[in-house]
Amino acid sequence: MGLLDYFRGPGGARKGSASVAKERLQILVAHDRAARDRPSYLPRLQQEILAVIRKYVEVDNDAVSVHYEQEDKYEILELNIVLPDADARS
Amino acid sequence: MARTIVITSGKGGVGKTTTSAAMAMGLAQRGHRTVVIDFDVGLRNLDLIMGCERRVVYDFANVINGEANLNQALIRDKRCEHLFILPASQTRDKDALTQEGVGQVLEELRKTHDYIVCDSPAGIEHGALMAMYFADDAVVVTNPEVSSVRDSDRMLGILSSKSRRALENEEPIREFLLLSRYSPERVASGEMLGVEDVQEILALNLLSVIPESKAVLNASNAGTPVILDVESDAGQAYSDMVARYLGEERPMRFLEMERKGLFSRLFRG
């Protein structure tokens, strides 16, 4: 610590790049961990469900979303399918 | 019952081999029969850090392929009679380490030794997976730096999904954190992640904090595990590591800045 740091005061220390590093890491690691625990079949499942729906309804590529969550004792597989507006359907 | 310890990190250059050498020497100095194995096929360096590079005749791959027996390949350390080194092959490719072969060698070593320290190569390729596959304990070597912390977390994921203990539904590997190249001054000035920051993210049992130290380069220059430099900060931090691994309680050291005189505090930029 140099002479100038004494005038900047203790608040200055927390503003260092380390706090940015920590924030970025927390987000990144949470994201990595979520991806790690997800079953590897999810992307394929999403594609196949989309293909089945498309046999009957014309929907966008991003109309099917799959969310996976894990709690202590159970897992939640959430499927969300956005159908087009009624007047767009034939 | 013998324990197999993997020293791992994902990222390169964080201090795996330095840690492997120090930990193996520390365990052996306490009278435990210890082997330290280099898993870095093609880029062997443990022999250099241990100072036995000129005594290598046979290596790990020779033993796996039946070209030499284990006793021919093991190098007894000249400073500590309880310590042996099993060097990696410098010439073969990484597939020389088959899972079956590695398993057989470790099984044989477990009969005659108390601790088997596996020095993992960097990355998540075959050699690194083989080093961790049979582990009972893992020491994740991390620097207080974003890419190292992220890679360490990735290694934890692999340990808990691809190791033998995970795949055979046994009690999970005991995982420990070793924070190395720590600079208390830079932590205090807010430019380096502190030990609590890293702990908050990785949530592991902390074995020791190794300060950034000249002693580490001096030790590797000389081929002496840094733990033998008992006067040095890094050497003492590694002694603490071994003690804590064996269950002793020791307060963490080297987390605070050295107390400096007023003169240097005012004028060091």
mmCIF file of C-alpha atoms in Angstrom:
data_model
loop_
_atom_site.group_PDB
_atom_site.id
_atom_site.type_symbol
_atom_site.label_atom_id
_atom_site.label_comp_id
_atom_site.label_asym_id
_atom_site.label_seq_id
_atom_site.Cartn_x
_atom_site.Cartn_y
_atom_site.Cartn_z
ATOM 1 C CA MET A 1 0.000 0.000 0.000
ATOM 2 C CA GLY A 2 1.431 3.358 -0.954
ATOM 3 C CA LEU A 3 0.944 6.782 0.527
ATOM 4 C CA LEU A 4 -2.045 7.541 -1.689
ATOM 5 C CA ASP A 5 -3.994 4.514 -0.500
ATOM 6 C CA TYR A 6 -4.224 6.060 2.941
ATOM 7 C CA PHE A 7 -6.243 8.945 1.545
ATOM 8 C CA ARG A 8 -8.466 6.700 -0.539
ATOM 9 C CA GLY A 9 -9.658 5.052 2.631
ATOM 10 C CA PRO A 10 -10.732 1.460 3.267
ATOM 11 C CA GLY A 11 -13.719 1.704 0.912
ATOM 12 C CA GLY A 12 -11.348 1.853 -2.023
ATOM 13 C CA ALA A 13 -10.037 -1.635 -1.398
ATOM 14 C CA ARG A 14 -13.401 -3.307 -2.054
ATOM 15 C CA LYS A 15 -13.606 -1.610 -5.402
ATOM 16 C CA GLY A 16 -10.596 -3.578 -6.692
ATOM 17 C CA SER A 17 -10.805 -6.013 -9.571
ATOM 18 C CA ALA A 18 -11.080 -8.961 -7.149
ATOM 19 C CA SER A 19 -14.746 -8.183 -6.414
ATOM 20 C CA VAL A 20 -15.484 -8.200 -10.141
ATOM 21 C CA ALA A 21 -13.698 -11.538 -10.425
ATOM 22 C CA LYS A 22 -15.758 -12.989 -7.600
ATOM 23 C CA GLU A 23 -19.061 -11.830 -9.050
ATOM 24 C CA ARG A 24 -18.229 -13.216 -12.495
ATOM 25 C CA LEU A 25 -17.106 -16.513 -11.006
ATOM 26 C CA GLN A 26 -20.233 -16.940 -8.910
ATOM 27 C CA ILE A 27 -22.455 -16.553 -11.969
ATOM 28 C CA LEU A 28 -20.254 -18.728 -14.145
ATOM 29 C CA VAL A 29 -19.870 -21.530 -11.650
ATOM 30 C CA ALA A 30 -23.603 -21.617 -10.920
ATOM 31 C CA HIS A 31 -24.233 -21.871 -14.656
ATOM 32 C CA ASP A 32 -21.588 -24.595 -15.115
ATOM 33 C CA ARG A 33 -23.037 -26.595 -12.240
ATOM 34 C CA ALA A 34 -26.586 -26.372 -13.532
ATOM 35 C CA ALA A 35 -25.445 -27.616 -16.935
ATOM 36 C CA ARG A 36 -23.435 -30.418 -15.331
ATOM 37 C CA ASP A 37 -26.354 -31.857 -13.380
ATOM 38 C CA ARG A 38 -28.734 -31.807 -16.301
ATOM 39 C CA PRO A 39 -29.359 -35.155 -18.031
ATOM 40 C CA SER A 40 -27.535 -35.324 -21.344
ATOM 41 C CA TYR A 41 -30.672 -36.364 -23.250
ATOM 42 C CA LEU A 42 -32.407 -32.992 -22.783
ATOM 43 C CA PRO A 43 -31.399 -31.361 -26.106
ATOM 44 C CA ARG A 44 -32.475 -34.460 -28.048
ATOM 45 C CA LEU A 45 -35.738 -34.644 -26.118
ATOM 46 C CA GLN A 46 -36.398 -31.022 -27.016
ATOM 47 C CA GLN A 47 -35.747 -31.655 -30.714
ATOM 48 C CA GLU A 48 -37.976 -34.714 -30.858
ATOM 49 C CA ILE A 49 -40.883 -33.064 -29.055
ATOM 50 C CA LEU A 50 -40.597 -30.170 -31.458
ATOM 51 C CA ALA A 51 -40.703 -32.576 -34.402
ATOM 52 C CA VAL A 52 -43.823 -34.302 -33.043
ATOM 53 C CA ILE A 53 -45.657 -31.005 -32.491
ATOM 54 C CA ARG A 54 -44.733 -29.890 -35.958
ATOM 55 C CA LYS A 55 -46.562 -32.862 -37.428
ATOM 56 C CA TYR A 56 -49.752 -31.210 -36.227
ATOM 57 C CA VAL A 57 -49.089 -27.525 -35.691
ATOM 58 C CA GLU A 58 -46.753 -25.101 -37.404
ATOM 59 C CA VAL A 59 -44.576 -23.702 -34.619
ATOM 60 C CA ASP A 60 -41.290 -21.820 -34.401
ATOM 61 C CA ASN A 61 -37.976 -23.444 -33.604
ATOM 62 C CA ASP A 62 -37.920 -21.892 -30.175
ATOM 63 C CA ALA A 63 -41.537 -22.797 -29.385
ATOM 64 C CA VAL A 64 -40.502 -25.670 -27.137
ATOM 65 C CA SER A 65 -38.457 -24.965 -24.040
ATOM 66 C CA VAL A 66 -37.264 -27.569 -21.588
ATOM 67 C CA HIS A 67 -36.303 -26.695 -18.022
ATOM 68 C CA TYR A 68 -34.748 -29.076 -15.618
ATOM 69 C CA GLU A 69 -34.435 -28.539 -11.904
ATOM 70 C CA GLN A 70 -33.140 -30.736 -9.179
ATOM 71 C CA GLU A 71 -34.198 -30.589 -5.571
ATOM 72 C CA ASP A 72 -33.068 -32.809 -2.737
ATOM 73 C CA LYS A 73 -35.492 -35.631 -3.286
ATOM 74 C CA TYR A 74 -37.058 -34.997 -6.681
ATOM 75 C CA GLU A 75 -36.456 -33.600 -10.116
ATOM 76 C CA ILE A 76 -38.696 -31.294 -12.088
ATOM 77 C CA LEU A 77 -38.850 -31.510 -15.843
ATOM 78 C CA GLU A 78 -40.790 -28.565 -17.127
ATOM 79 C CA LEU A 79 -41.940 -28.426 -20.745
ATOM 80 C CA ASN A 80 -43.281 -25.213 -22.163
ATOM 81 C CA ILE A 81 -44.815 -25.228 -25.626
ATOM 82 C CA VAL A 82 -45.912 -21.965 -27.173
ATOM 83 C CA LEU A 83 -48.636 -22.501 -29.750
ATOM 84 C CA PRO A 84 -49.259 -19.854 -32.405
ATOM 85 C CA ASP A 85 -52.285 -17.506 -32.184
ATOM 86 C CA ALA A 86 -55.621 -19.052 -33.158
ATOM 87 C CA ASP A 87 -55.965 -16.990 -36.354
ATOM 88 C CA ALA A 88 -52.507 -18.064 -37.497
ATOM 89 C CA ARG A 89 -53.565 -21.692 -37.311
ATOM 90 C CA SER A 90 -55.140 -23.166 -40.417
ATOM 91 C CA MET B 1 -5.502 -49.382 4.724
ATOM 92 C CA ALA B 2 -3.661 -47.553 1.964
ATOM 93 C CA ARG B 3 -5.097 -44.313 0.604
ATOM 94 C CA THR B 4 -4.738 -43.064 -2.933
ATOM 95 C CA ILE B 5 -4.580 -39.276 -3.223
ATOM 96 C CA VAL B 6 -4.882 -37.417 -6.519
ATOM 97 C CA ILE B 7 -3.366 -33.952 -6.863
ATOM 98 C CA THR B 8 -5.440 -32.279 -9.545
ATOM 99 C CA SER B 9 -6.447 -28.840 -10.862
ATOM 100 C CA GLY B 10 -7.558 -28.809 -14.483
ATOM 101 C CA LYS B 11 -5.507 -25.723 -15.205
ATOM 102 C CA GLY B 12 -1.778 -26.031 -15.769
ATOM 103 C CA GLY B 13 0.979 -24.233 -13.911
ATOM 104 C CA VAL B 14 -0.878 -23.871 -10.610
ATOM 105 C CA GLY B 15 1.489 -26.044 -8.584
ATOM 106 C CA LYS B 16 0.328 -29.677 -8.872
ATOM 107 C CA THR B 17 3.789 -31.189 -9.140
ATOM 108 C CA THR B 18 5.209 -28.910 -6.426
ATOM 109 C CA THR B 19 2.310 -29.979 -4.209
ATOM 110 C CA SER B 20 2.663 -33.677 -5.060
ATOM 111 C CA ALA B 21 6.366 -33.601 -4.208
ATOM 112 C CA ALA B 22 5.814 -31.671 -0.987
ATOM 113 C CA MET B 23 2.903 -33.775 0.199
ATOM 114 C CA ALA B 24 4.601 -37.086 -0.569
ATOM 115 C CA MET B 25 7.778 -35.984 1.203
ATOM 116 C CA GLY B 26 5.795 -34.664 4.164
ATOM 117 C CA LEU B 27 3.882 -37.933 4.580
ATOM 118 C CA ALA B 28 7.064 -40.000 4.220
ATOM 119 C CA GLN B 29 8.947 -37.858 6.744
ATOM 120 C CA ARG B 30 6.292 -38.774 9.272
ATOM 121 C CA GLY B 31 7.122 -42.421 8.717
ATOM 122 C CA HIS B 32 4.315 -43.306 6.310
ATOM 123 C CA ARG B 33 5.375 -45.543 3.433
ATOM 124 C CA THR B 34 4.614 -43.316 0.461
ATOM 125 C CA VAL B 35 4.841 -43.528 -3.332
ATOM 126 C CA VAL B 36 4.424 -40.535 -5.602
ATOM 127 C CA ILE B 37 3.457 -41.311 -9.216
ATOM 128 C CA ASP B 38 3.820 -39.049 -12.246
ATOM 129 C CA PHE B 39 0.794 -39.445 -14.564
ATOM 130 C CA ASP B 40 1.989 -36.882 -17.098
ATOM 131 C CA VAL B 41 3.000 -39.216 -19.924
ATOM 132 C CA GLY B 42 5.246 -37.479 -22.431
ATOM 133 C CA LEU B 43 5.861 -34.469 -20.197
ATOM 134 C CA ARG B 44 7.329 -35.964 -17.086
ATOM 135 C CA ASN B 45 8.586 -33.475 -14.535
ATOM 136 C CA LEU B 46 8.071 -34.976 -11.120
ATOM 137 C CA ASP B 47 11.504 -36.626 -11.322
ATOM 138 C CA LEU B 48 13.064 -33.182 -11.833
ATOM 139 C CA ILE B 49 11.187 -31.621 -8.919
ATOM 140 C CA MET B 50 12.162 -34.582 -6.743
ATOM 141 C CA GLY B 51 15.774 -34.359 -7.937
ATOM 142 C CA CYS B 52 16.015 -37.958 -9.147
ATOM 143 C CA GLU B 53 15.954 -37.390 -12.922
ATOM 144 C CA ARG B 54 19.292 -39.108 -13.458
ATOM 145 C CA ARG B 55 18.207 -42.239 -11.657
ATOM 146 C CA VAL B 56 15.240 -43.023 -13.935
ATOM 147 C CA VAL B 57 15.694 -46.374 -15.676
ATOM 148 C CA TYR B 58 12.193 -47.783 -16.026
ATOM 149 C CA ASP B 59 8.903 -45.935 -15.828
ATOM 150 C CA PHE B 60 5.174 -46.373 -15.144
ATOM 151 C CA ALA B 61 4.456 -47.438 -18.750
ATOM 152 C CA ASN B 62 7.210 -50.085 -18.646
ATOM 153 C CA VAL B 63 5.557 -51.595 -15.577
ATOM 154 C CA ILE B 64 2.095 -51.564 -17.158
ATOM 155 C CA ASN B 65 3.443 -53.247 -20.273
ATOM 156 C CA GLY B 66 5.309 -55.879 -18.285
ATOM 157 C CA GLU B 67 8.723 -54.701 -19.481
ATOM 158 C CA ALA B 68 9.882 -54.120 -15.937
ATOM 159 C CA ASN B 69 8.554 -55.026 -12.540
ATOM 160 C CA LEU B 70 7.467 -52.476 -10.022
ATOM 161 C CA ASN B 71 10.572 -52.779 -7.856
ATOM 162 C CA GLN B 72 12.806 -52.053 -10.841
ATOM 163 C CA ALA B 73 10.883 -48.898 -11.696
ATOM 164 C CA LEU B 74 10.439 -47.451 -8.196
ATOM 165 C CA ILE B 75 13.157 -44.977 -7.204
ATOM 166 C CA ARG B 76 13.869 -44.732 -3.499
ATOM 167 C CA ASP B 77 14.341 -41.177 -2.343
ATOM 168 C CA LYS B 78 17.833 -40.468 -1.010
ATOM 169 C CA ARG B 79 16.608 -38.109 1.706
ATOM 170 C CA CYS B 80 13.794 -40.204 3.117
ATOM 171 C CA GLU B 81 13.753 -43.980 3.159
ATOM 172 C CA HIS B 82 9.953 -44.217 3.252
ATOM 173 C CA LEU B 83 9.490 -42.372 -0.028
ATOM 174 C CA PHE B 84 9.452 -43.837 -3.535
ATOM 175 C CA ILE B 85 8.976 -42.177 -6.911
ATOM 176 C CA LEU B 86 7.402 -43.823 -9.949
ATOM 177 C CA PRO B 87 8.260 -41.685 -12.982
ATOM 178 C CA ALA B 88 6.128 -41.220 -16.093
ATOM 179 C CA SER B 89 7.228 -42.317 -19.517
ATOM 180 C CA GLN B 90 8.773 -39.554 -21.571
ATOM 181 C CA THR B 91 8.472 -41.250 -24.960
ATOM 182 C CA ARG B 92 5.099 -42.968 -25.172
ATOM 183 C CA ASP B 93 1.761 -41.500 -25.949
ATOM 184 C CA LYS B 94 -0.881 -41.058 -23.308
ATOM 185 C CA ASP B 95 -2.708 -44.287 -24.151
ATOM 186 C CA ALA B 96 0.151 -46.142 -22.467
ATOM 187 C CA LEU B 97 -1.851 -45.780 -19.255
ATOM 188 C CA THR B 98 -4.680 -48.275 -19.610
ATOM 189 C CA GLN B 99 -7.257 -48.282 -16.865
ATOM 190 C CA GLU B 100 -6.644 -51.953 -16.205
ATOM 191 C CA GLY B 101 -2.876 -51.468 -16.066
ATOM 192 C CA VAL B 102 -3.064 -48.451 -13.771
ATOM 193 C CA GLY B 103 -5.488 -50.326 -11.521
ATOM 194 C CA GLN B 104 -3.143 -53.304 -11.240
ATOM 195 C CA VAL B 105 -0.109 -51.169 -10.408
ATOM 196 C CA LEU B 106 -2.046 -49.215 -7.766
ATOM 197 C CA GLU B 107 -3.412 -52.435 -6.306
ATOM 198 C CA GLU B 108 0.111 -53.796 -5.945
ATOM 199 C CA LEU B 109 1.362 -50.562 -4.380
ATOM 200 C CA ARG B 110 -1.488 -50.514 -1.894
ATOM 201 C CA LYS B 111 -0.223 -53.776 -0.401
ATOM 202 C CA THR B 112 3.116 -52.310 0.578
ATOM 203 C CA HIS B 113 2.451 -48.587 1.075
ATOM 204 C CA ASP B 114 0.296 -46.302 3.194
ATOM 205 C CA TYR B 115 -0.159 -43.410 0.779
ATOM 206 C CA ILE B 116 -0.076 -43.260 -3.006
ATOM 207 C CA VAL B 117 0.130 -39.692 -4.281
ATOM 208 C CA CYS B 118 -0.916 -39.337 -7.940
ATOM 209 C CA ASP B 119 0.438 -36.246 -9.683
ATOM 210 C CA SER B 120 -2.152 -35.512 -12.378
ATOM 211 C CA PRO B 121 -1.334 -33.807 -15.677
ATOM 212 C CA ALA B 122 -3.225 -30.615 -16.532
ATOM 213 C CA GLY B 123 -6.412 -30.830 -18.579
ATOM 214 C CA ILE B 124 -9.214 -33.388 -18.555
ATOM 215 C CA GLU B 125 -7.701 -35.850 -21.006
ATOM 216 C CA HIS B 126 -6.952 -39.513 -20.485
ATOM 217 C CA GLY B 127 -3.919 -39.066 -18.195
ATOM 218 C CA ALA B 128 -5.824 -36.753 -15.853
ATOM 219 C CA LEU B 129 -8.814 -39.107 -15.776
ATOM 220 C CA MET B 130 -6.567 -42.070 -14.990
ATOM 221 C CA ALA B 131 -4.889 -40.139 -12.159
ATOM 222 C CA MET B 132 -8.239 -39.416 -10.509
ATOM 223 C CA TYR B 133 -10.141 -42.589 -11.366
ATOM 224 C CA PHE B 134 -8.868 -44.711 -8.467
ATOM 225 C CA ALA B 135 -8.571 -41.887 -5.932
ATOM 226 C CA ASP B 136 -9.830 -42.055 -2.360
ATOM 227 C CA ASP B 137 -8.925 -38.425 -1.681
ATOM 228 C CA ALA B 138 -8.446 -35.454 -3.989
ATOM 229 C CA VAL B 139 -6.443 -32.296 -3.430
ATOM 230 C CA VAL B 140 -7.623 -29.605 -5.821
ATOM 231 C CA VAL B 141 -4.796 -27.111 -6.316
ATOM 232 C CA THR B 142 -6.207 -23.669 -7.086
ATOM 233 C CA ASN B 143 -4.706 -20.221 -7.644
ATOM 234 C CA PRO B 144 -6.756 -17.183 -6.592
ATOM 235 C CA GLU B 145 -7.554 -16.377 -10.192
ATOM 236 C CA VAL B 146 -10.739 -16.761 -12.266
ATOM 237 C CA SER B 147 -9.705 -19.451 -14.745
ATOM 238 C CA SER B 148 -8.095 -21.606 -12.075
ATOM 239 C CA VAL B 149 -11.158 -21.435 -9.796
ATOM 240 C CA ARG B 150 -13.482 -22.278 -12.658
ATOM 241 C CA ASP B 151 -11.335 -25.233 -13.749
ATOM 242 C CA SER B 152 -11.194 -26.484 -10.173
ATOM 243 C CA ASP B 153 -14.978 -26.503 -10.023
ATOM 244 C CA ARG B 154 -15.046 -28.443 -13.279
ATOM 245 C CA MET B 155 -12.633 -31.013 -11.811
ATOM 246 C CA LEU B 156 -14.936 -31.416 -8.806
ATOM 247 C CA GLY B 157 -17.747 -32.244 -11.212
ATOM 248 C CA ILE B 158 -15.610 -34.883 -12.917
ATOM 249 C CA LEU B 159 -14.468 -36.372 -9.597
ATOM 250 C CA SER B 160 -18.072 -36.790 -8.518
ATOM 251 C CA SER B 161 -19.233 -38.343 -11.790
ATOM 252 C CA LYS B 162 -16.380 -40.215 -13.481
ATOM 253 C CA SER B 163 -14.240 -41.605 -10.676
ATOM 254 C CA ARG B 164 -14.376 -45.234 -9.625
ATOM 255 C CA ARG B 165 -15.976 -44.341 -6.301
ATOM 256 C CA ALA B 166 -18.703 -42.376 -8.086
ATOM 257 C CA LEU B 167 -19.370 -45.026 -10.719
ATOM 258 C CA GLU B 168 -19.473 -47.876 -8.201
ATOM 259 C CA ASN B 169 -21.671 -45.895 -5.792
ATOM 260 C CA GLU B 170 -19.117 -46.033 -3.011
ATOM 261 C CA GLU B 171 -18.512 -43.376 -0.413
ATOM 262 C CA PRO B 172 -17.523 -40.262 -2.394
ATOM 263 C CA ILE B 173 -13.940 -39.085 -2.765
ATOM 264 C CA ARG B 174 -12.871 -36.747 0.061
ATOM 265 C CA GLU B 175 -12.125 -33.445 -1.638
ATOM 266 C CA PHE B 176 -9.713 -30.827 -0.293
ATOM 267 C CA LEU B 177 -8.714 -27.387 -1.476
ATOM 268 C CA LEU B 178 -5.133 -26.161 -1.597
ATOM 269 C CA LEU B 179 -4.882 -22.492 -2.420
ATOM 270 C CA SER B 180 -1.456 -21.686 -3.841
ATOM 271 C CA ARG B 181 0.448 -18.651 -5.106
ATOM 272 C CA TYR B 182 -1.432 -16.529 -2.593
ATOM 273 C CA SER B 183 -0.365 -12.953 -2.150
ATOM 274 C CA PRO B 184 -1.825 -11.353 1.016
ATOM 275 C CA GLU B 185 -0.725 -7.879 -0.099
ATOM 276 C CA ARG B 186 -2.677 -8.115 -3.325
ATOM 277 C CA VAL B 187 -5.703 -9.546 -1.517
ATOM 278 C CA ALA B 188 -5.582 -6.638 0.936
ATOM 279 C CA SER B 189 -5.492 -4.124 -1.884
ATOM 280 C CA GLY B 190 -8.495 -5.778 -3.551
ATOM 281 C CA GLU B 191 -6.748 -7.017 -6.670
ATOM 282 C CA MET B 192 -6.699 -10.717 -5.812
ATOM 283 C CA LEU B 193 -9.451 -13.099 -4.713
ATOM 284 C CA GLY B 194 -9.113 -13.815 -1.018
ATOM 285 C CA VAL B 195 -9.267 -17.188 0.648
ATOM 286 C CA GLU B 196 -12.872 -16.558 1.788
ATOM 287 C CA ASP B 197 -13.902 -15.632 -1.753
ATOM 288 C CA VAL B 198 -12.538 -18.860 -3.181
ATOM 289 C CA GLN B 199 -14.018 -20.852 -0.295
ATOM 290 C CA GLU B 200 -17.417 -19.269 -0.883
ATOM 291 C CA ILE B 201 -17.385 -20.443 -4.480
ATOM 292 C CA LEU B 202 -15.813 -23.893 -4.155
ATOM 293 C CA ALA B 203 -16.955 -24.776 -0.601
ATOM 294 C CA LEU B 204 -14.210 -27.297 0.072
ATOM 295 C CA ASN B 205 -12.267 -28.353 3.117
ATOM 296 C CA LEU B 206 -9.222 -26.034 3.010
ATOM 297 C CA LEU B 207 -5.923 -27.864 3.576
ATOM 298 C CA SER B 208 -3.560 -24.922 3.389
ATOM 299 C CA VAL B 209 -2.793 -21.589 1.777
ATOM 300 C CA ILE B 210 0.630 -21.527 0.121
ATOM 301 C CA PRO B 211 1.954 -17.989 -0.229
ATOM 302 C CA GLU B 212 3.618 -16.846 -3.431
ATOM 303 C CA SER B 213 7.201 -17.556 -2.478
ATOM 304 C CA LYS B 214 10.723 -17.438 -3.862
ATOM 305 C CA ALA B 215 11.341 -20.688 -2.052
ATOM 306 C CA VAL B 216 9.247 -22.628 -4.600
ATOM 307 C CA LEU B 217 11.463 -21.734 -7.567
ATOM 308 C CA ASN B 218 14.602 -22.214 -5.500
ATOM 309 C CA ALA B 219 13.396 -25.659 -4.506
ATOM 310 C CA SER B 220 12.579 -26.733 -8.051
ATOM 311 C CA ASN B 221 15.900 -25.338 -9.298
ATOM 312 C CA ALA B 222 17.654 -27.565 -6.802
ATOM 313 C CA GLY B 223 15.393 -30.630 -7.169
ATOM 314 C CA THR B 224 14.385 -30.508 -3.513
ATOM 315 C CA PRO B 225 10.712 -30.652 -2.466
ATOM 316 C CA VAL B 226 9.985 -27.224 -0.965
ATOM 317 C CA ILE B 227 8.661 -28.797 2.237
ATOM 318 C CA LEU B 228 12.299 -29.574 3.114
ATOM 319 C CA ASP B 229 13.046 -25.841 3.173
ATOM 320 C CA VAL B 230 11.724 -25.608 6.715
ATOM 321 C CA GLU B 231 12.708 -21.970 7.123
ATOM 322 C CA SER B 232 10.620 -20.855 4.158
ATOM 323 C CA ASP B 233 7.002 -19.705 4.269
ATOM 324 C CA ALA B 234 5.964 -22.110 1.504
ATOM 325 C CA GLY B 235 7.736 -24.999 3.200
ATOM 326 C CA GLN B 236 5.927 -24.305 6.457
ATOM 327 C CA ALA B 237 2.596 -23.910 4.693
ATOM 328 C CA TYR B 238 3.100 -27.327 3.092
ATOM 329 C CA SER B 239 3.986 -28.850 6.487
ATOM 330 C CA ASP B 240 0.692 -27.487 7.777
ATOM 331 C CA MET B 241 -1.043 -29.037 4.795
ATOM 332 C CA VAL B 242 0.273 -32.501 5.582
ATOM 333 C CA ALA B 243 -0.571 -32.105 9.277
ATOM 334 C CA ARG B 244 -4.145 -31.033 8.495
ATOM 335 C CA TYR B 245 -4.560 -33.822 5.958
ATOM 336 C CA LEU B 246 -3.635 -36.262 8.729
ATOM 337 C CA GLY B 247 -6.271 -34.694 10.975
ATOM 338 C CA GLU B 248 -4.224 -32.314 13.113
ATOM 339 C CA GLU B 249 -5.714 -28.920 13.907
ATOM 340 C CA ARG B 250 -3.474 -26.028 12.944
ATOM 341 C CA PRO B 251 -4.374 -22.370 12.594
ATOM 342 C CA MET B 252 -4.081 -21.003 9.046
ATOM 343 C CA ARG B 253 -0.902 -19.003 8.481
ATOM 344 C CA PHE B 254 0.381 -16.639 5.809
ATOM 345 C CA LEU B 255 -2.993 -14.985 5.250
ATOM 346 C CA GLU B 256 -1.962 -11.594 6.558
ATOM 347 C CA MET B 257 0.451 -9.073 5.131
ATOM 348 C CA GLU B 258 3.886 -8.969 6.678
ATOM 349 C CA ARG B 259 4.136 -6.122 9.122
ATOM 350 C CA LYS B 260 6.310 -3.502 7.513
ATOM 351 C CA GLY B 261 8.015 -0.457 9.001
ATOM 352 C CA LEU B 262 6.391 2.912 8.573
ATOM 353 C CA PHE B 263 8.977 3.940 5.996
ATOM 354 C CA SER B 264 8.291 1.111 3.565
ATOM 355 C CA ARG B 265 4.536 1.364 4.158
ATOM 356 C CA LEU B 266 4.538 4.983 3.118
ATOM 357 C CA PHE B 267 6.733 4.717 0.094
ATOM 358 C CA ARG B 268 6.099 1.294 -1.408
ATOM 359 C CA GLY B 269 3.778 2.045 -4.309
#
